[in-house]
Coordinates of N, CA, C and O in Angstrom, one line a residue:
X1 N 289.9 71.4 192.5 CA 291.3 70.8 192.7 C 290.8 69.6 192.4 O 289.5 68.9 192.9
X2 N 291.5 68.5 191.5 CA 290.8 67.1 191.0 C 292.2 66.3 191.6 O 293.1 66.5 191.2
X3 N 292.3 65.1 191.9 CA 293.3 64.2 192.4 C 292.6 62.9 192.3 O 291.4 62.1 192.0
X4 N 293.7 62.5 191.6 CA 293.7 60.8 191.0 C 294.6 60.0 191.8 O 296.2 60.3 191.3
X5 N 294.1 59.4 192.7 CA 294.9 58.3 193.5 C 295.5 57.6 192.7 O 297.2 57.4 192.9
X6 N 294.8 56.5 191.5 CA 295.6 55.5 191.5 C 296.7 56.1 190.6 O 297.9 55.5 190.9
X7 N 296.8 57.1 189.8 CA 297.6 57.9 188.8 C 298.4 58.5 189.8 O 299.3 58.9 189.0
X8 N 298.4 59.0 191.2 CA 299.1 59.4 191.5 C 299.5 61.1 191.5 O 300.5 61.6 191.2
X9 N 298.1 61.5 190.8 CA 298.3 62.6 190.6 C 296.5 64.2 191.0 O 296.1 63.7 191.1
X10 N 297.7 64.9 191.3 CA 296.6 66.1 191.9 C 296.8 67.6 190.7 O 297.9 67.7 190.3
X11 N 295.6 67.7 190.3 CA 295.3 68.6 189.4 C 294.9 70.3 189.9 O 293.8 70.0 190.4
X12 N 295.9 71.0 190.6 CA 295.8 71.9 190.7 C 294.6 73.2 189.8 O 295.0 73.4 188.5
X13 N 293.7 73.9 190.5 CA 292.6 74.9 189.8 C 293.1 76.3 190.0 O 292.9 76.8 190.9
X14 N 294.1 76.6 189.2 CA 294.7 77.8 189.1 C 293.5 78.7 188.7 O 293.4 78.3 187.5
X15 N 292.9 79.9 189.1 CA 291.8 80.3 188.6 C 292.2 81.1 187.2 O 293.2 80.8 187.2
X16 N 291.5 80.9 186.3 CA 291.2 81.7 185.0 C 292.6 80.8 184.4 O 292.7 81.4 183.4
X17 N 292.3 79.3 184.8 CA 293.4 79.3 183.4 C 292.5 77.5 182.9 O 293.2 76.4 182.8
X18 N 291.1 77.7 182.2 CA 290.5 76.4 182.3 C 290.1 75.1 183.3 O 289.5 74.1 182.7
X19 N 290.1 75.4 184.6 CA 290.6 74.7 185.6 C 288.5 74.2 185.9 O 288.8 72.8 185.3
X20 N 287.6 74.6 185.6 CA 286.4 74.6 185.5 C 285.8 73.4 184.4 O 285.3 72.7 184.6
X21 N 286.9 73.9 183.4 CA 286.1 72.9 181.6 C 286.8 71.6 182.6 O 286.7 70.5 181.6
X22 N 288.0 71.6 182.8 CA 288.8 70.2 183.0 C 288.3 69.8 184.5 O 288.0 68.5 184.1
X23 N 287.4 70.6 185.5 CA 287.1 69.8 186.1 C 285.7 68.9 185.7 O 285.2 68.0 185.8
X24 N 284.9 69.7 184.8 CA 283.9 69.2 184.0 C 284.1 68.0 183.2 O 283.1 67.3 183.1
X25 N 285.2 67.9 182.5 CA 285.7 66.8 182.0 C 286.2 65.6 182.9 O 285.5 64.4 181.9
X26 N 286.9 65.8 183.9 CA 287.8 64.7 184.3 C 287.0 64.8 185.9 O 287.4 63.5 186.8
X27 N 286.0 65.6 186.1 CA 285.3 65.0 187.7 C 284.5 63.4 188.0 O 285.2 62.5 188.8
X28 N 283.6 63.1 186.7 CA 283.6 61.3 187.1 C 285.0 61.0 187.3 O 284.5 59.7 187.8
X29 N 286.0 60.9 186.5 CA 287.3 60.0 185.9 C 288.3 60.5 187.7 O 289.3 59.1 188.2
X30 N 287.9 61.7 188.4 CA 288.9 61.4 189.7 C 288.6 60.6 191.0 O 287.4 60.7 191.1
X31 N 289.3 60.7 191.7 CA 289.1 60.1 193.0 C 288.5 60.8 194.1 O 287.8 60.5 195.2
X32 N 288.6 62.3 194.2 CA 288.9 62.9 194.7 C 288.3 64.3 194.3 O 288.9 65.1 193.4
X33 N 287.2 65.1 194.5 CA 286.8 66.3 193.6 C 286.6 67.3 194.8 O 285.9 67.7 195.4
X34 N 287.7 68.7 194.8 CA 287.1 69.6 195.7 C 286.5 70.7 195.2 O 287.4 71.7 194.5
X35 N 285.5 71.1 195.4 CA 284.9 72.1 194.5 C 284.4 73.2 195.6 O 284.5 74.5 195.0
X36 N 284.4 73.1 196.6 CA 283.9 74.0 197.2 C 284.7 74.7 198.9 O 284.7 72.8 199.7
X37 N 284.7 75.2 200.0 CA 284.9 76.3 199.3 C 285.5 76.7 198.5 O 286.7 76.2 197.9
X38 N 285.7 77.9 197.6 CA 286.6 78.5 197.0 C 287.9 78.1 197.1 O 289.0 77.8 196.0
X39 N 288.1 78.5 198.7 CA 289.7 78.2 198.7 C 290.5 77.3 198.9 O 291.3 77.1 199.3
X40 N 289.5 76.1 199.0 CA 289.8 74.5 198.8 C 290.1 74.1 197.5 O 290.8 73.8 196.9
X41 N 289.1 74.9 196.3 CA 289.1 74.3 195.3 C 290.4 74.9 194.4 O 290.9 74.3 193.8
X42 N 290.7 76.4 195.0 CA 291.5 77.0 194.4 C 293.1 77.0 195.3 O 293.6 78.0 195.5
X43 N 293.4 76.2 196.3 CA 294.4 76.1 196.9 C 295.6 76.3 196.1 O 295.6 75.0 195.1
X44 N 296.5 77.0 196.5 CA 297.9 77.1 195.9 C 298.8 76.0 196.0 O 298.5 75.3 197.2
X45 N 299.8 76.0 196.2 CA 300.7 75.2 196.1 C 301.1 74.9 197.9 O 301.2 74.3 198.4
X46 N 301.4 76.3 198.2 CA 302.0 75.8 199.4 C 301.0 76.1 200.8 O 300.8 75.1 201.5
X47 N 299.4 76.1 200.3 CA 298.5 75.5 201.2 C 298.1 74.1 200.9 O 298.2 73.3 202.1
X48 N 298.4 73.6 199.6 CA 298.4 72.3 199.6 C 299.8 71.5 200.0 O 299.4 70.3 200.8
X49 N 301.0 71.8 200.0 CA 302.0 71.5 201.0 C 301.7 71.3 202.3 O 301.9 70.2 202.9
X50 N 301.1 72.1 202.8 CA 301.0 72.3 204.7 C 300.0 71.5 205.0 O 299.8 70.8 206.0
X51 N 298.9 71.5 204.1 CA 297.8 70.9 205.0 C 297.3 69.4 204.0 O 297.1 68.1 204.4
X52 N 297.1 69.5 202.9 CA 296.5 68.5 201.8 C 297.7 66.7 201.7 O 297.5 66.2 201.6
X53 N 299.0 67.7 201.4 CA 300.0 66.6 200.9 C 300.1 65.6 202.1 O 300.5 64.6 201.8
X54 N 300.3 66.7 203.1 CA 300.5 65.3 204.8 C 299.5 64.4 205.1 O 299.6 63.1 205.1
X55 N 298.3 64.9 204.5 CA 296.9 63.8 204.7 C 297.2 63.4 203.4 O 297.0 61.7 204.1
X56 N 297.4 63.1 202.0 CA 297.6 62.0 201.1 C 298.5 61.4 201.4 O 298.4 60.2 201.7
X57 N 299.8 61.7 202.1 CA 300.8 60.5 202.4 C 300.6 60.2 203.5 O 300.9 59.0 203.5
X58 N 299.8 60.3 204.6 CA 299.1 59.6 205.7 C 298.9 58.6 205.2 O 298.0 57.5 205.7
X59 N 297.5 59.1 204.1 CA 296.4 58.3 203.9 C 297.2 57.0 203.2 O 296.7 55.5 203.4
X60 N 297.9 56.5 202.4 CA 298.5 55.9 201.6 C 299.9 56.0 201.0 O 300.2 55.1 200.9
X61 N 300.7 56.9 202.5 CA 302.0 56.7 201.5 C 302.9 57.3 200.6 O 303.9 57.9 200.0
X62 N 301.7 57.8 199.9 CA 302.0 58.4 198.3 C 302.5 59.8 198.5 O 301.8 60.3 199.8
X63 N 303.1 60.6 197.6 CA 303.3 61.8 197.5 C 302.9 62.0 196.3 O 304.1 62.0 195.3
X64 N 301.4 62.4 196.1 CA 301.1 62.7 194.9 C 301.7 64.1 194.1 O 302.4 64.8 194.6
X65 N 302.0 63.7 192.8 CA 302.4 65.1 192.0 C 302.1 65.7 191.7 O 300.6 65.5 191.5
X66 N 302.3 66.8 191.7 CA 301.2 68.2 191.0 C 301.4 68.6 189.9 O 302.4 68.8 189.2
X67 N 300.2 68.7 189.1 CA 299.7 69.5 187.6 C 299.3 71.2 187.8 O 298.3 70.9 188.4
X68 N 299.8 71.6 186.5 CA 299.0 73.2 187.1 C 299.2 74.0 185.9 O 299.9 73.5 184.7
X69 N 298.2 74.7 185.1 CA 298.4 75.2 184.5 C 298.8 77.0 184.8 O 297.8 77.4 185.6
X70 N 299.7 77.6 183.6 CA 299.9 78.6 183.6 C 299.3 79.9 183.0 O 299.8 79.3 181.8
X71 N 298.8 80.8 182.8 CA 298.0 81.7 181.5 C 299.2 82.9 181.5 O 299.4 83.4 182.5
X72 N 299.4 83.3 180.4 CA 299.8 84.6 179.8 C 299.7 85.6 181.1 O 298.0 86.0 180.6
X73 N 299.9 86.4 181.7 CA 299.8 87.2 182.6 C 298.9 88.3 182.0 O 297.6 88.5 182.6
X74 N 298.7 88.9 180.5 CA 298.1 89.7 180.0 C 296.5 89.1 180.1 O 295.8 89.6 180.0
X75 N 296.9 87.8 179.4 CA 295.4 87.0 179.0 C 294.5 86.5 180.5 O 293.4 86.8 180.5
X76 N 295.2 86.1 181.1 CA 294.9 86.0 182.6 C 294.4 87.3 183.0 O 293.3 86.9 183.9
X77 N 294.8 88.7 183.0 CA 294.0 89.9 183.4 C 293.2 89.8 182.9 O 292.2 90.2 183.2
X78 N 293.0 89.8 181.6 CA 292.1 90.2 180.3 C 291.0 89.0 180.9 O 289.5 89.9 181.0
X79 N 291.3 87.9 181.6 CA 290.1 87.2 181.9 C 289.2 87.9 182.6 O 288.2 87.6 182.8
X80 N 290.3 87.8 183.9 CA 289.8 88.5 185.2 C 288.8 89.9 185.0 O 287.8 90.2 185.4
X81 N 289.6 90.7 184.5 CA 289.0 91.7 183.7 C 287.5 91.8 183.1 O 286.4 92.0 183.6
X82 N 287.2 90.6 181.9 CA 286.0 90.6 181.9 C 285.2 90.1 182.2 O 283.9 90.8 182.2
X83 N 285.8 88.9 183.3 CA 285.0 87.9 184.5 C 283.8 89.2 185.5 O 282.7 89.3 185.3
X84 N 284.6 90.4 185.8 CA 284.2 91.3 186.4 C 283.8 92.1 186.2 O 283.0 93.2 186.6
X85 N 283.3 92.4 184.6 CA 282.3 93.4 184.1 C 280.7 92.3 184.3 O 280.2 93.5 183.8
X86 N 280.8 91.6 184.7 CA 278.9 90.7 184.6 C 278.3 91.4 185.6 O 278.8 92.7 186.2
X87 N 277.0 91.2 184.6 CA 276.1 92.2 185.2 C 275.6 92.0 187.3 O 275.5 92.7 187.5
X88 N 276.0 90.9 187.6 CA 275.6 90.3 188.6 C 276.5 91.2 190.0 O 276.8 91.5 191.1
X89 N 277.5 91.7 189.2 CA 278.4 92.6 189.8 C 278.4 94.1 190.2 O 279.3 94.6 190.7
X90 N 277.6 94.4 189.4 CA 277.2 96.1 189.2 C 276.9 96.4 190.2 O 275.9 95.9 191.2
X91 N 278.0 97.5 191.0 CA 277.8 98.1 192.0 C 278.1 97.6 193.3 O 278.7 98.3 194.3
X92 N 279.1 96.7 193.3 CA 280.2 95.8 193.7 C 281.2 96.6 193.9 O 282.0 96.7 192.3
X93 N 282.5 96.5 194.5 CA 283.8 96.6 194.8 C 284.6 96.0 193.5 O 285.5 97.0 193.2
X94 N 283.9 94.7 193.4 CA 284.6 94.1 192.7 C 284.6 94.3 190.8 O 284.9 93.6 190.0
X95 N 283.6 95.0 191.1 CA 283.0 95.1 189.1 C 284.1 96.0 188.6 O 284.4 97.0 189.3
X96 N 284.4 95.8 187.3 CA 285.2 96.2 186.4 C 284.4 97.3 185.4 O 285.0 98.0 184.5
X97 N 282.9 97.4 185.6 CA 282.1 97.9 184.8 C 282.9 99.6 185.1 O 282.8 99.9 185.7
X98 N 282.7 100.1 183.6 CA 283.2 101.5 183.6 C 284.8 102.1 184.0 O 285.1 102.5 184.0
X99 N 285.5 100.7 183.3 CA 286.8 100.9 184.0 C 287.5 100.4 182.8 O 287.2 99.4 182.3
X100 N 288.5 100.8 182.5 CA 288.7 100.6 181.1 C 290.3 99.2 181.4 O 290.4 99.4 182.5
X101 N 290.4 98.7 180.5 CA 291.3 97.3 181.1 C 292.8 98.4 181.1 O 293.3 97.2 182.1
X102 N 293.4 99.3 180.1 CA 294.9 100.1 181.6 C 294.4 100.4 182.5 O 295.2 100.3 183.2
X103 N 293.3 100.5 182.5 CA 293.2 101.3 184.4 C 292.9 100.0 185.4 O 294.0 100.2 186.4
X104 N 292.7 99.2 184.8 CA 292.5 97.9 185.5 C 293.9 97.4 185.3 O 294.4 96.6 186.8
X105 N 294.6 97.4 184.5 CA 295.8 96.7 184.6 C 296.9 97.4 185.6 O 297.7 97.0 186.5
X106 N 297.2 98.5 185.6 CA 297.9 99.8 186.0 C 297.7 99.5 187.3 O 298.0 99.5 188.3
X107 N 296.1 99.4 187.7 CA 296.0 99.2 189.0 C 296.3 98.0 190.3 O 297.0 97.7 191.0
X108 N 296.4 96.9 189.1 CA 297.2 95.4 189.5 C 298.3 95.7 189.4 O 298.8 95.2 190.4
X109 N 298.8 96.8 189.3 CA 300.8 97.1 189.1 C 300.9 97.9 190.5 O 302.0 97.3 190.9
X110 N 299.9 98.0 191.0 CA 299.8 98.7 192.9 C 300.1 97.9 193.7 O 299.7 96.2 193.5
X111 N 301.2 98.3 194.9 CA 301.3 97.2 196.0 C 299.7 96.7 196.6 O 299.9 95.9 197.1
X112 N 299.0 97.3 197.0 CA 297.7 97.4 197.3 C 297.1 97.4 196.3 O 295.9 98.6 196.2
X113 N 296.2 96.8 195.9 CA 295.5 97.7 194.1 C 293.9 97.8 194.9 O 293.6 97.0 196.0
X114 N 293.3 98.3 194.3 CA 291.9 98.5 194.1 C 290.9 96.9 194.6 O 291.4 95.8 193.9
X115 N 290.1 97.0 195.3 CA 289.2 95.4 195.3 C 289.0 95.2 193.9 O 289.2 93.8 193.5
X116 N 288.6 95.7 193.0 CA 288.4 95.3 191.1 C 289.2 94.7 190.6 O 289.1 94.5 189.7
X117 N 290.6 94.5 191.1 CA 291.8 94.5 190.7 C 292.4 93.8 191.4 O 293.8 93.8 190.9
X118 N 292.1 93.3 192.8 CA 293.1 92.0 193.8 C 292.6 91.2 193.3 O 291.5 90.3 193.7
X119 N 293.0 90.2 192.0 CA 292.9 89.2 191.7 C 293.7 88.0 192.2 O 293.7 87.2 191.4
X120 N 295.0 88.3 192.9 CA 295.8 87.8 193.5 C 296.9 87.5 192.0 O 297.5 88.4 191.7
X121 N 297.8 86.0 192.6 CA 299.1 86.2 191.6 C 299.4 84.7 191.5 O 299.3 83.9 192.1
X122 N 299.1 84.6 190.2 CA 299.9 82.5 189.6 C 300.9 82.8 189.7 O 301.2 81.5 190.5
X123 N 302.2 83.7 190.1 CA 303.5 83.2 191.0 C 303.3 82.9 191.7 O 303.7 81.8 192.1
X124 N 302.5 83.5 192.7 CA 302.5 83.4 194.0 C 301.4 82.2 194.7 O 301.8 81.3 195.4
X125 N 300.8 81.9 194.0 CA 299.8 80.2 193.8 C 300.9 79.3 193.7 O 300.5 78.0 194.3
X126 N 301.5 79.1 192.7 CA 302.4 78.5 192.1 C 303.8 77.8 193.1 O 304.4 76.9 192.8
X127 N 304.2 78.5 193.5 CA 305.4 79.1 194.7 C 304.9 78.2 195.9 O 303.6 78.4 196.5
X128 N 305.8 77.3 195.9 CA 305.9 76.9 197.9 C 306.8 77.8 198.5 O 307.6 78.8 198.0
X129 N 306.8 77.8 199.5 CA 307.4 78.5 200.7 C 309.2 78.9 200.7 O 309.5 79.7 201.0
X130 N 309.1 77.7 200.3 CA 311.6 78.2 199.6 C 311.2 78.6 197.9 O 312.6 79.3 197.8
X131 N 310.3 79.0 197.7 CA 310.5 80.3 196.4 C 310.5 79.1 194.9 O 310.3 79.6 194.3
X132 N 310.7 77.4 195.7 CA 310.3 76.4 194.3 C 309.1 76.5 194.1 O 308.2 77.0 194.4
X133 N 309.0 76.1 192.3 CA 307.5 76.1 191.6 C 307.1 74.2 192.3 O 308.1 73.8 192.1
X134 N 305.9 74.6 192.9 CA 305.5 73.6 193.5 C 305.2 72.5 192.7 O 304.8 71.2 193.1
X135 N 304.5 72.9 191.9 CA 303.9 71.7 190.4 C 305.5 71.1 189.5 O 305.3 71.9 188.8
X136 N 305.2 70.0 189.6 CA 306.3 69.1 189.2 C 305.7 69.6 187.4 O 307.0 68.9 186.3
X137 N 304.8 69.3 187.0 CA 304.3 69.5 185.9 C 303.1 70.9 185.2 O 302.3 70.8 185.8
X138 N 304.2 71.5 185.1 CA 303.6 73.0 184.5 C 303.3 72.9 183.2 O 304.4 73.4 182.6
X139 N 302.0 73.0 182.8 CA 301.7 73.7 181.4 C 301.2 74.9 181.0 O 300.5 75.3 181.7
X140 N 301.8 75.7 179.9 CA 301.5 77.1 179.4 C 299.6 76.7 178.9 O 299.4 75.8 178.2
X141 N 299.1 77.4 179.6 CA 297.3 77.7 178.7 C 297.7 77.6 177.5 O 296.2 77.1 177.1
X142 N 298.4 78.2 177.1 CA 298.7 78.7 175.5 C 298.9 77.3 174.5 O 297.8 77.4 173.0
X143 N 299.5 76.3 175.1 CA 299.6 75.3 174.4 C 298.4 74.1 175.2 O 298.6 73.3 175.6
X144 N 297.4 74.6 175.2 CA 296.0 74.0 175.6 C 296.3 72.2 174.7 O 295.7 71.1 175.7
X145 N 296.8 71.8 173.9 CA 296.6 70.4 173.3 C 297.9 69.9 174.3 O 297.6 68.5 174.1
X146 N 299.0 70.4 174.6 CA 300.1 69.6 175.3 C 298.8 69.6 176.9 O 299.4 68.4 177.3
X147 N 298.3 70.2 177.1 CA 297.7 69.8 178.4 C 296.9 68.7 178.2 O 297.0 68.0 179.1
X148 N 296.3 68.8 177.3 CA 295.1 67.6 176.9 C 295.9 66.2 176.7 O 295.8 64.8 176.8
X149 N 296.7 66.6 175.8 CA 298.0 65.4 175.5 C 298.1 65.0 177.0 O 298.4 63.5 176.9
X150 N 299.0 65.0 177.5 CA 299.6 64.6 179.1 C 298.4 64.1 179.5 O 298.9 63.0 180.2
X151 N 297.5 64.9 179.9 CA 296.2 64.0 181.0 C 296.0 63.0 180.3 O 295.4 61.8 181.3
X152 N 295.3 63.1 178.8 CA 295.0 62.0 178.1 C 296.0 60.2 178.2 O 295.5 59.6 178.4
X153 N 297.4 61.0 178.2 CA 298.3 59.7 178.4 C 298.5 59.1 179.8 O 298.5 58.0 180.3
X154 N 298.3 60.3 180.6 CA 298.1 60.0 182.4 C 297.4 59.1 182.7 O 297.4 58.0 183.5
X155 N 296.0 59.6 182.3 CA 295.1 59.2 183.1 C 294.5 57.8 182.2 O 293.3 56.5 182.2
X156 N 294.5 57.6 180.9 CA 294.7 56.6 179.6 C 292.8 57.0 179.8 O 291.9 56.3 179.6
X157 N 292.7 57.9 179.5 CA 291.3 58.3 179.0 C 291.3 59.3 177.4 O 292.1 60.2 177.7
X158 N 290.1 59.4 177.1 CA 290.1 60.5 175.8 C 289.5 61.6 176.6 O 288.2 61.1 176.9
X159 N 290.0 62.7 176.9 CA 289.0 63.9 176.5 C 288.5 65.1 176.1 O 288.9 65.4 175.7
X160 N 286.9 65.0 176.1 CA 286.5 66.0 175.4 C 286.0 66.6 176.2 O 285.3 66.9 177.3
X161 N 286.1 68.3 176.3 CA 286.2 69.6 177.2 C 284.7 70.2 176.0 O 284.5 70.3 175.2
X162 N 284.2 71.2 177.5 CA 282.9 71.5 177.0 C 283.5 73.2 177.7 O 283.5 73.0 178.8
X163 N 283.0 74.5 177.0 CA 283.2 75.5 177.4 C 282.5 75.9 178.8 O 281.3 75.6 178.8
X164 N 283.4 76.6 179.8 CA 282.3 76.5 180.8 C 283.4 77.8 181.6 O 284.4 78.5 181.3
X165 N 282.3 78.6 182.5 CA 282.9 79.7 183.2 C 283.6 80.8 182.4 O 284.7 81.4 182.4
X166 N 282.8 80.6 181.1 CA 283.6 81.8 180.1 C 283.8 83.4 180.4 O 282.1 83.7 180.5
X167 N 284.3 83.7 180.3 CA 283.4 85.6 180.7 C 283.6 86.0 178.8 O 283.8 85.5 177.9
X168 N 282.8 87.0 179.2 CA 282.4 87.8 177.4 C 283.4 88.1 176.7 O 284.3 88.3 177.0
X169 N 283.2 88.1 175.4 CA 283.8 88.4 174.6 C 283.5 90.2 174.7 O 283.2 90.9 174.3
X170 N 285.3 90.4 174.1 CA 285.7 92.4 174.3 C 286.8 92.6 174.2 O 287.7 91.9 174.0
X171 N 287.3 93.9 173.7 CA 288.6 94.4 173.1 C 289.2 94.6 174.5 O 288.9 95.1 175.5
X172 N 290.7 94.0 174.4 CA 290.9 94.3 175.3 C 293.1 94.8 175.1 O 293.8 94.3 175.6
X173 N 292.8 96.1 174.1 CA 293.8 96.1 173.7 C 294.5 96.8 175.3 O 293.9 97.5 175.5
X174 N 295.8 96.8 175.2 CA 296.5 97.3 175.7 C 297.7 98.3 175.7 O 298.1 98.2 175.0
X175 N 297.9 99.7 176.5 CA 298.7 100.7 175.7 C 300.0 99.9 176.2 O 300.2 99.5 177.1
X176 N 300.9 100.9 175.6 CA 302.2 100.4 175.8 C 302.9 100.7 176.9 O 303.7 100.2 177.6
X177 N 302.1 101.8 178.0 CA 303.1 102.5 179.1 C 302.3 101.6 179.7 O 303.1 100.8 181.1
X178 N 300.8 100.9 179.8 CA 300.5 100.0 180.6 C 301.4 98.5 181.3 O 301.6 98.0 181.9
X179 N 301.2 98.1 179.9 CA 302.1 97.2 179.3 C 303.8 96.8 179.6 O 304.2 96.0 180.3
X180 N 304.4 97.7 179.2 CA 305.7 98.2 180.5 C 305.9 98.3 181.8 O 306.2 97.7 182.6
X181 N 304.5 98.7 182.8 CA 304.1 98.4 183.4 C 304.5 97.1 184.2 O 304.8 97.5 185.1
X182 N 303.1 96.8 183.9 CA 302.9 95.4 184.3 C 304.0 94.6 183.3 O 304.6 93.8 184.6
X183 N 305.0 94.3 182.7 CA 306.2 93.7 182.6 C 307.5 94.1 183.9 O 308.0 93.3 184.3
X184 N 307.4 95.3 184.3 CA 307.9 96.1 185.6 C 307.8 95.7 186.9 O 308.5 94.8 187.6
X185 N 306.4 96.0 187.0 CA 306.1 95.7 188.6 C 305.6 94.5 188.7 O 305.9 93.6 189.6
X186 N 305.5 93.5 188.1 CA 305.1 92.2 188.0 C 305.7 91.3 186.8 O 305.5 90.3 186.5
X187 N 307.0 91.6 187.3 CA 307.7 90.4 186.3 C 307.9 89.0 186.5 O 308.0 88.2 186.1
X188 N 307.5 89.0 187.8 CA 307.4 87.3 188.3 C 306.4 86.4 187.5 O 306.5 85.5 187.3
X189 N 305.2 87.4 187.1 CA 304.2 86.9 186.3 C 304.4 86.0 185.0 O 303.7 85.1 184.9
X190 N 305.5 86.9 184.8 CA 306.0 86.2 183.3 C 306.5 85.5 183.7 O 306.9 84.4 182.6
X191 N 307.8 85.9 184.4 CA 309.1 84.4 184.7 C 307.6 83.1 185.1 O 308.4 81.8 184.5
X192 N 307.2 83.3 186.2 CA 306.1 81.9 185.9 C 305.8 81.7 185.0 O 305.8 80.0 184.5
X193 N 305.2 82.0 184.4 CA 304.7 81.7 183.0 C 305.8 80.7 181.7 O 305.6 79.7 181.0
X194 N 306.8 81.8 181.9 CA 307.9 80.9 180.7 C 308.6 79.9 181.4 O 308.7 79.4 180.4
X195 N 308.0 79.8 182.8 CA 308.6 77.7 183.1 C 307.7 77.1 183.0 O 307.9 75.9 182.4
X196 N 306.5 77.4 182.7 CA 305.1 76.3 181.7 C 306.3 75.5 180.1 O 306.2 76.5 179.8
X197 N 305.7 74.2 180.6 CA 305.5 73.6 179.4 C 304.9 74.2 177.5 O 303.8 74.7 178.2
X198 N 305.1 74.7 177.0 CA 304.6 75.0 175.6 C 305.0 74.3 174.4 O 305.9 73.2 174.2

């Protein structure tokens, strides 16, 4: 999470949406960088609203606007799947080694997925307790030029990104059965993605 106090903006770090690359580029410019622990770095809208927003309001009377990036659910799951194939997770319950992408997605669709497919929800991350979207500025990951354009204009800087935390490349073809089940069981994930600016 990055806080830009003068510009009254907080950039939420939705996992697997390029937040680490943005942090690398923007941290020197930010007033506050929340890196650790991960549940603070990746604080969702409802946690921000409950704990951090009152603190910021008390500190300066401001109610910072929230910005976030949301990714196509299939690509987002693909990034998680690839990330969890890495060598240091082999033998761990979160490892996706030996699991097909179809199996991963079908497991994710369950009410209580196995640890290897328990990767959270972009929809839950971005909603506040009343069900509204908590971020005033929501961009689709696939429209990266708009993400950068907005930040450059808002912060009055030029942004140069370096790829960070990139998952290994691999084939991520998804069967029509798994795709249909994902759309059916996790429709809210597609709905929240559609809300982003593109």
